[in-house]
Coordinates of C-alpha atoms and ligand atoms in Angstrom, one line a residue:
M1 CA -54.2 -17.6 -45.2
N2 CA -56.1 -20.1 -47.2
R3 CA -58.6 -17.9 -49.0
S4 CA -60.7 -20.5 -50.7
R5 CA -61.3 -22.3 -47.5
F6 CA -62.2 -19.0 -45.8
T7 CA -64.7 -18.4 -48.6
R8 CA -66.3 -21.7 -48.4
H9 CA -66.8 -21.3 -44.7
A10 CA -68.2 -17.8 -45.2
V11 CA -70.6 -19.1 -47.8
A12 CA -71.7 -21.9 -45.6
A13 CA -72.3 -19.5 -42.7
A14 CA -74.3 -17.1 -44.9
F15 CA -76.3 -20.0 -46.1
S16 CA -77.2 -21.3 -42.7
A17 CA -78.0 -17.8 -41.5
A18 CA -80.3 -17.4 -44.3
A19 CA -82.0 -20.7 -43.6
L20 CA -82.3 -19.8 -39.9
S21 CA -83.9 -16.4 -40.5
F22 CA -86.2 -18.0 -43.1
G23 CA -87.2 -20.5 -40.3
L24 CA -87.8 -17.8 -37.9
A25 CA -89.8 -15.6 -40.3
T26 CA -92.2 -18.4 -41.3
S27 CA -92.6 -20.2 -38.0
A28 CA -94.6 -18.9 -35.1
S29 CA -92.7 -21.3 -32.8
A30 CA -89.3 -19.5 -32.5
A31 CA -88.3 -19.8 -28.9
D32 CA -87.5 -16.5 -27.1
I33 CA -86.8 -18.1 -23.8
T34 CA -84.6 -21.2 -23.2
L35 CA -84.7 -22.9 -19.8
K36 CA -82.1 -25.4 -18.6
Y37 CA -83.6 -28.4 -16.6
A38 CA -81.1 -30.6 -14.7
F39 CA -81.7 -34.0 -13.1
F40 CA -79.2 -36.3 -11.4
A41 CA -80.4 -39.7 -12.8
P42 CA -81.0 -40.9 -16.3
E43 CA -83.9 -39.7 -18.5
G44 CA -85.5 -43.2 -18.5
T45 CA -86.2 -43.3 -14.8
F46 CA -89.6 -42.1 -13.6
P47 CA -88.3 -38.7 -12.3
G48 CA -86.5 -38.2 -15.7
Q49 CA -89.8 -39.1 -17.5
Q50 CA -91.5 -36.5 -15.4
M51 CA -88.9 -33.9 -16.5
M52 CA -89.4 -34.8 -20.2
Q53 CA -93.2 -34.6 -19.8
W54 CA -93.0 -31.3 -18.2
A55 CA -90.6 -29.9 -20.8
K56 CA -92.9 -31.1 -23.7
E57 CA -96.0 -29.6 -22.2
L58 CA -94.4 -26.3 -21.4
E59 CA -93.1 -25.9 -24.9
K60 CA -96.6 -27.0 -26.2
R61 CA -98.6 -24.7 -24.0
T62 CA -96.4 -21.7 -24.7
D63 CA -96.6 -22.3 -28.4
G64 CA -92.9 -22.8 -28.6
K65 CA -92.1 -19.5 -27.0
V66 CA -90.2 -21.4 -24.3
K67 CA -87.7 -24.1 -25.0
V68 CA -86.5 -26.5 -22.4
D69 CA -83.0 -28.0 -22.6
T70 CA -82.9 -31.1 -20.4
Y71 CA -79.8 -32.5 -18.8
A72 CA -80.4 -35.9 -17.3
G73 CA -77.9 -38.4 -15.8
G74 CA -76.0 -35.8 -13.7
T75 CA -74.5 -34.3 -16.8
L76 CA -75.0 -30.8 -15.5
L77 CA -75.4 -31.4 -11.8
G78 CA -75.4 -34.3 -9.3
A79 CA -78.0 -35.0 -6.6
R80 CA -76.3 -33.1 -3.8
E81 CA -75.1 -30.2 -6.0
M82 CA -78.6 -29.4 -7.4
W83 CA -79.7 -26.9 -4.8
E84 CA -76.7 -24.7 -5.0
G85 CA -76.6 -25.2 -8.8
V86 CA -80.0 -23.6 -9.0
T87 CA -79.0 -20.7 -6.8
M88 CA -75.9 -20.1 -8.7
G89 CA -77.5 -20.3 -12.0
V90 CA -75.8 -23.3 -13.4
T91 CA -79.2 -24.5 -14.3
D92 CA -82.6 -22.8 -14.3
I93 CA -84.5 -25.7 -12.9
G94 CA -83.1 -28.5 -10.8
L95 CA -84.8 -31.7 -9.8
S96 CA -83.5 -33.5 -6.8
A97 CA -84.6 -35.4 -3.6
P98 CA -85.2 -33.5 -0.4
S99 CA -85.3 -37.0 1.2
Y100 CA -81.5 -37.3 0.6
D101 CA -80.9 -34.3 3.0
P102 CA -83.5 -34.2 5.9
G103 CA -81.4 -31.6 7.7
R104 CA -81.7 -29.1 4.9
F105 CA -85.5 -29.9 4.4
P106 CA -86.5 -30.5 8.0
L107 CA -90.3 -30.0 7.5
T108 CA -90.6 -31.9 4.2
A109 CA -88.7 -34.8 6.0
G110 CA -92.0 -35.5 7.7
M111 CA -93.4 -36.9 4.5
A112 CA -90.7 -39.6 4.5
L113 CA -91.9 -41.1 7.9
P114 CA -93.6 -44.5 8.0
L115 CA -97.1 -43.0 7.4
A116 CA -98.4 -46.0 5.4
F117 CA -99.1 -44.2 2.1
P118 CA -100.8 -46.7 -0.2
D119 CA -99.0 -45.5 -3.3
A120 CA -97.0 -42.7 -5.1
T121 CA -100.1 -41.2 -6.5
T122 CA -101.5 -40.5 -3.0
A123 CA -98.2 -39.5 -1.4
S124 CA -97.4 -37.2 -4.4
R125 CA -100.7 -35.4 -4.1
V126 CA -100.3 -35.0 -0.3
L127 CA -96.8 -33.7 -0.8
W128 CA -97.9 -31.0 -3.3
E129 CA -100.8 -30.0 -1.1
V130 CA -99.0 -29.7 2.2
T131 CA -96.1 -27.9 0.6
N132 CA -98.6 -25.2 -0.8
E133 CA -100.3 -25.0 2.5
F134 CA -97.3 -24.8 4.9
E135 CA -94.9 -23.1 2.6
P136 CA -91.9 -24.6 4.4
K137 CA -89.1 -22.1 5.1
E138 CA -86.6 -24.5 3.6
F139 CA -88.0 -23.7 0.0
E140 CA -88.0 -19.9 0.8
Q141 CA -85.4 -18.9 -2.0
Y142 CA -87.0 -21.2 -4.6
K143 CA -90.1 -21.4 -6.6
V144 CA -91.2 -25.1 -6.5
I145 CA -92.4 -26.0 -9.9
A146 CA -93.3 -29.7 -9.4
M147 CA -93.2 -32.2 -6.6
F148 CA -93.9 -35.9 -6.4
T149 CA -92.8 -39.0 -4.5
S150 CA -91.8 -42.6 -5.2
E151 CA -93.9 -45.4 -4.1
P152 CA -93.2 -46.5 -0.5
G153 CA -89.8 -48.3 -0.5
Y154 CA -89.5 -52.1 -0.1
L155 CA -86.5 -54.1 0.9
M156 CA -84.8 -55.7 -2.1
T157 CA -82.0 -58.1 -0.9
R158 CA -79.5 -60.6 -2.1
E159 CA -80.7 -63.1 0.5
A160 CA -84.3 -63.4 1.5
V161 CA -85.5 -61.3 4.5
R162 CA -88.4 -63.1 6.2
S163 CA -87.9 -61.7 9.7
S164 CA -86.0 -59.1 11.6
D165 CA -83.5 -61.8 12.5
D166 CA -82.7 -62.0 8.8
L167 CA -82.3 -58.3 8.6
D168 CA -80.1 -58.1 11.7
G169 CA -76.8 -56.3 10.8
M170 CA -77.6 -56.5 7.1
R171 CA -76.1 -53.5 5.3
V172 CA -79.0 -51.8 3.4
R173 CA -78.8 -48.8 1.3
A174 CA -81.4 -46.1 2.1
T175 CA -82.0 -42.4 1.4
G176 CA -81.2 -39.9 4.2
S177 CA -84.8 -40.1 5.5
G178 CA -84.8 -43.9 5.1
V179 CA -81.8 -44.4 7.4
P180 CA -83.6 -44.4 10.7
V181 CA -86.3 -46.8 9.4
I182 CA -83.8 -49.5 8.4
N183 CA -82.0 -49.0 11.7
A184 CA -85.1 -49.3 13.7
L185 CA -85.9 -52.7 12.0
G186 CA -82.3 -53.9 13.1
G187 CA -80.6 -53.3 9.8
S188 CA -77.5 -51.4 9.2
A189 CA -78.4 -48.5 7.0
V190 CA -76.0 -46.9 4.5
G191 CA -77.2 -43.6 3.0
M192 CA -76.4 -42.8 -0.6
A193 CA -78.0 -41.2 -3.7
M194 CA -79.5 -43.4 -6.4
P195 CA -76.7 -43.1 -9.0
E196 CA -74.2 -44.7 -6.5
V197 CA -76.5 -47.7 -5.8
P198 CA -75.8 -50.1 -8.8
Q199 CA -72.0 -50.1 -8.1
A200 CA -72.6 -50.5 -4.3
V201 CA -74.8 -53.6 -5.1
Q202 CA -72.5 -55.1 -7.6
T203 CA -69.3 -54.8 -5.3
G204 CA -71.1 -56.0 -2.3
V205 CA -70.8 -52.8 -0.3
V206 CA -74.6 -53.3 0.5
D207 CA -76.5 -56.5 0.9
G208 CA -79.7 -54.9 -0.2
V209 CA -81.5 -51.7 -1.0
M210 CA -84.7 -50.0 0.3
T211 CA -86.4 -47.9 -2.3
S212 CA -89.2 -48.1 -4.9
R213 CA -89.3 -51.4 -6.8
E214 CA -88.9 -50.1 -10.4
V215 CA -85.1 -49.8 -9.7
L216 CA -85.0 -53.6 -10.2
Q217 CA -85.3 -53.0 -13.9
D218 CA -84.4 -49.3 -14.4
F219 CA -81.0 -49.9 -12.6
R220 CA -80.8 -53.6 -13.5
L221 CA -80.6 -54.4 -9.7
A222 CA -82.7 -57.6 -10.2
E223 CA -79.5 -59.2 -11.6
S224 CA -78.2 -59.2 -8.0
L225 CA -81.2 -58.7 -5.8
K226 CA -83.6 -61.6 -6.2
Y227 CA -85.9 -61.0 -3.2
V228 CA -88.4 -58.3 -2.4
T229 CA -89.9 -58.3 1.2
D230 CA -93.6 -57.4 0.8
Y231 CA -93.6 -54.6 3.4
P232 CA -94.1 -51.0 2.3
M233 CA -91.9 -48.5 4.1
V234 CA -91.3 -44.9 3.3
V235 CA -91.5 -42.7 0.2
T236 CA -88.8 -40.6 -1.3
T237 CA -89.7 -37.0 -2.0
F238 CA -88.6 -35.1 -5.2
A239 CA -88.8 -31.4 -5.8
A240 CA -88.1 -29.5 -9.0
V241 CA -87.1 -25.9 -8.2
M242 CA -86.2 -22.6 -9.8
D243 CA -84.5 -19.7 -8.2
K244 CA -87.4 -17.5 -7.0
N245 CA -86.1 -14.2 -8.4
R246 CA -85.5 -15.9 -11.9
F247 CA -89.0 -17.3 -11.9
E248 CA -90.4 -13.8 -11.1
K249 CA -88.7 -12.3 -14.1
L250 CA -90.5 -14.6 -16.5
P251 CA -93.4 -13.3 -18.6
D252 CA -96.8 -13.7 -16.8
D253 CA -98.2 -16.1 -19.3
V254 CA -95.2 -18.4 -19.0
K255 CA -95.6 -18.2 -15.3
Q256 CA -99.1 -19.2 -15.5
V257 CA -98.4 -22.3 -17.6
I258 CA -95.7 -23.3 -15.1
E259 CA -98.2 -22.9 -12.2
E260 CA -100.8 -25.0 -14.1
L261 CA -98.3 -27.7 -14.7
G262 CA -97.3 -27.8 -11.0
D263 CA -100.8 -28.7 -10.2
E264 CA -100.7 -31.6 -12.7
M265 CA -97.4 -33.2 -12.4
H266 CA -97.8 -34.9 -9.1
A267 CA -100.8 -36.9 -10.5
W268 CA -99.1 -37.6 -13.9
T269 CA -96.0 -38.9 -12.2
G270 CA -97.7 -40.9 -9.5
H271 CA -99.8 -42.6 -12.1
Y272 CA -96.9 -43.3 -14.4
H273 CA -94.7 -44.6 -11.6
D274 CA -97.4 -46.8 -9.8
V275 CA -99.3 -48.2 -12.9
E276 CA -96.7 -48.6 -15.6
N277 CA -93.1 -48.2 -14.2
V278 CA -93.3 -50.3 -11.0
Q279 CA -95.7 -53.0 -12.3
G280 CA -93.7 -53.4 -15.5
A281 CA -90.4 -53.7 -13.6
L282 CA -91.8 -56.4 -11.2
K283 CA -93.0 -58.4 -14.2
W284 CA -89.7 -58.0 -16.0
S285 CA -87.7 -59.0 -12.9
A286 CA -89.8 -62.1 -12.3
D287 CA -89.6 -63.2 -16.0
E288 CA -86.0 -62.4 -16.6
H289 CA -84.4 -62.9 -13.2
G290 CA -86.7 -65.0 -11.2
L291 CA -87.5 -62.3 -8.6
Q292 CA -89.4 -63.6 -5.6
I293 CA -91.8 -61.9 -3.3
V294 CA -91.2 -62.7 0.4
E295 CA -94.3 -62.5 2.5
L296 CA -94.0 -61.7 6.2
S297 CA -96.1 -63.7 8.7
D298 CA -98.9 -61.6 10.4
D299 CA -96.9 -61.7 13.6
E300 CA -93.7 -60.5 12.0
Y301 CA -95.6 -57.8 10.1
A302 CA -97.1 -56.4 13.3
E303 CA -93.7 -56.5 14.9
W304 CA -92.3 -54.4 12.1
D305 CA -95.2 -52.0 12.5
A306 CA -94.5 -51.7 16.2
K307 CA -90.8 -51.0 15.6
L308 CA -91.5 -48.2 13.2
E309 CA -94.4 -46.6 15.0
P310 CA -92.3 -44.6 17.5
L311 CA -90.3 -42.8 14.6
V312 CA -93.3 -40.7 13.9
N313 CA -93.8 -39.4 17.3
Q314 CA -90.0 -38.9 17.9
W315 CA -89.9 -36.8 14.7
I316 CA -92.8 -34.7 15.8
E317 CA -91.3 -34.0 19.1
E318 CA -88.0 -33.0 17.6
A319 CA -89.6 -30.9 14.9
N320 CA -91.7 -29.1 17.5
K321 CA -88.7 -28.4 19.8
R322 CA -86.9 -26.8 16.9
G323 CA -89.8 -24.4 16.4
L324 CA -91.3 -26.2 13.3
P325 CA -95.0 -27.0 13.0
G326 CA -94.4 -30.7 13.3
S327 CA -97.7 -31.8 14.9
E328 CA -99.8 -29.7 12.5
Y329 CA -97.8 -30.9 9.5
I330 CA -98.3 -34.6 10.3
E331 CA -101.9 -34.2 11.3
R332 CA -102.6 -32.6 7.9
V333 CA -100.6 -35.1 6.1
V334 CA -102.6 -37.9 7.5
E335 CA -105.9 -36.1 6.9
L336 CA -105.0 -35.5 3.1
R337 CA -103.8 -39.1 2.8
D338 CA -107.2 -40.4 3.8
Q339 CA -109.1 -38.0 1.6
Q340 CA -110.6 -38.9 -1.8
Ligands
3IO1 C1 -85.0 -42.7 -7.6 C2 -84.2 -41.6 -7.8 C3 -83.6 -41.5 -9.1 C4 -84.0 -42.3 -10.1 C5 -84.9 -43.3 -9.8 C6 -85.5 -43.5 -8.6 N1 -86.3 -44.4 -8.1 C7 -86.5 -44.1 -6.7 C8 -85.8 -43.1 -6.4 C9 -85.8 -42.6 -5.1 C10 -84.5 -42.4 -4.5 O1 -83.7 -41.7 -4.9 C11 -84.0 -43.3 -3.6 O2 -82.9 -43.0 -3.4 O3 -84.7 -44.1 -2.9

């Protein structure tokens, strides 16, 4: 055995242990709890920024007692593995999109109907409030720590879409909840999670995308998709969840800060997304890539509204039939949408 090397290591280890205990002894901010927080898309995207904001605020408001280790970009869990990953303890907190899986989140799917939300700020507030009021069974095993939505999605396409004739048969990527919307307008919807979208656009698997418009910059889609049709469709819902039993085991003061942040994150995220993120991306896309906004004629606009309208009643009927409070949920969503 090489004794001198062993000794050097031992000295270095002793030194860093001393430095560490010195740090602990003099600082009031030694973390006693570390929480892992996983998200499927990059940190720079608006849900990723929401995660970073939450982590920073939790650390600050617990005086460093809690540390949050963030894992963005699907490094720990992908979009569809997130819910199980939380249950199995792969992560403490997981952020994903209930809209990707309306079968798993059947009541929350009602938020992603064509309900004419003006923006993400409004839809995020409504989502947070209805979830607290209805306590949907689909979140039964979870503590929902934050919720928010994207802005209503728009069609972003390679070729301009000025009418449903232009959309006829066009392959458009949508979330799970967005699939029936694209199909009702005559498009051919392809469901996929956001991380798969840039490649699907580049390789021509899809001719366009329906989602919030910041993706033009945040996923560089404006390089291929040069047209936005000015017709707001449906929001994507997001939920950050913890396993309920794990949450219950946290100290009361930490739980209280988490509750407090839950009441704030929908507004923080909505504002950031609506005001900075989307507007900045539209400007960048116009300046750098010549993005064009396509306006529908009044007749065409009304025709699209008429095609989407039945989706709401169909959803309510099906939800009611399955024993869910579909009518009450949508009635309350609409009421909350129009408040303030
Ligand atoms: C989204 C998901 C991850 C990162 C950025 C995003 N912008 C909009 C969404 C919503 C969404 O996932 C979607 O698929 O429309």
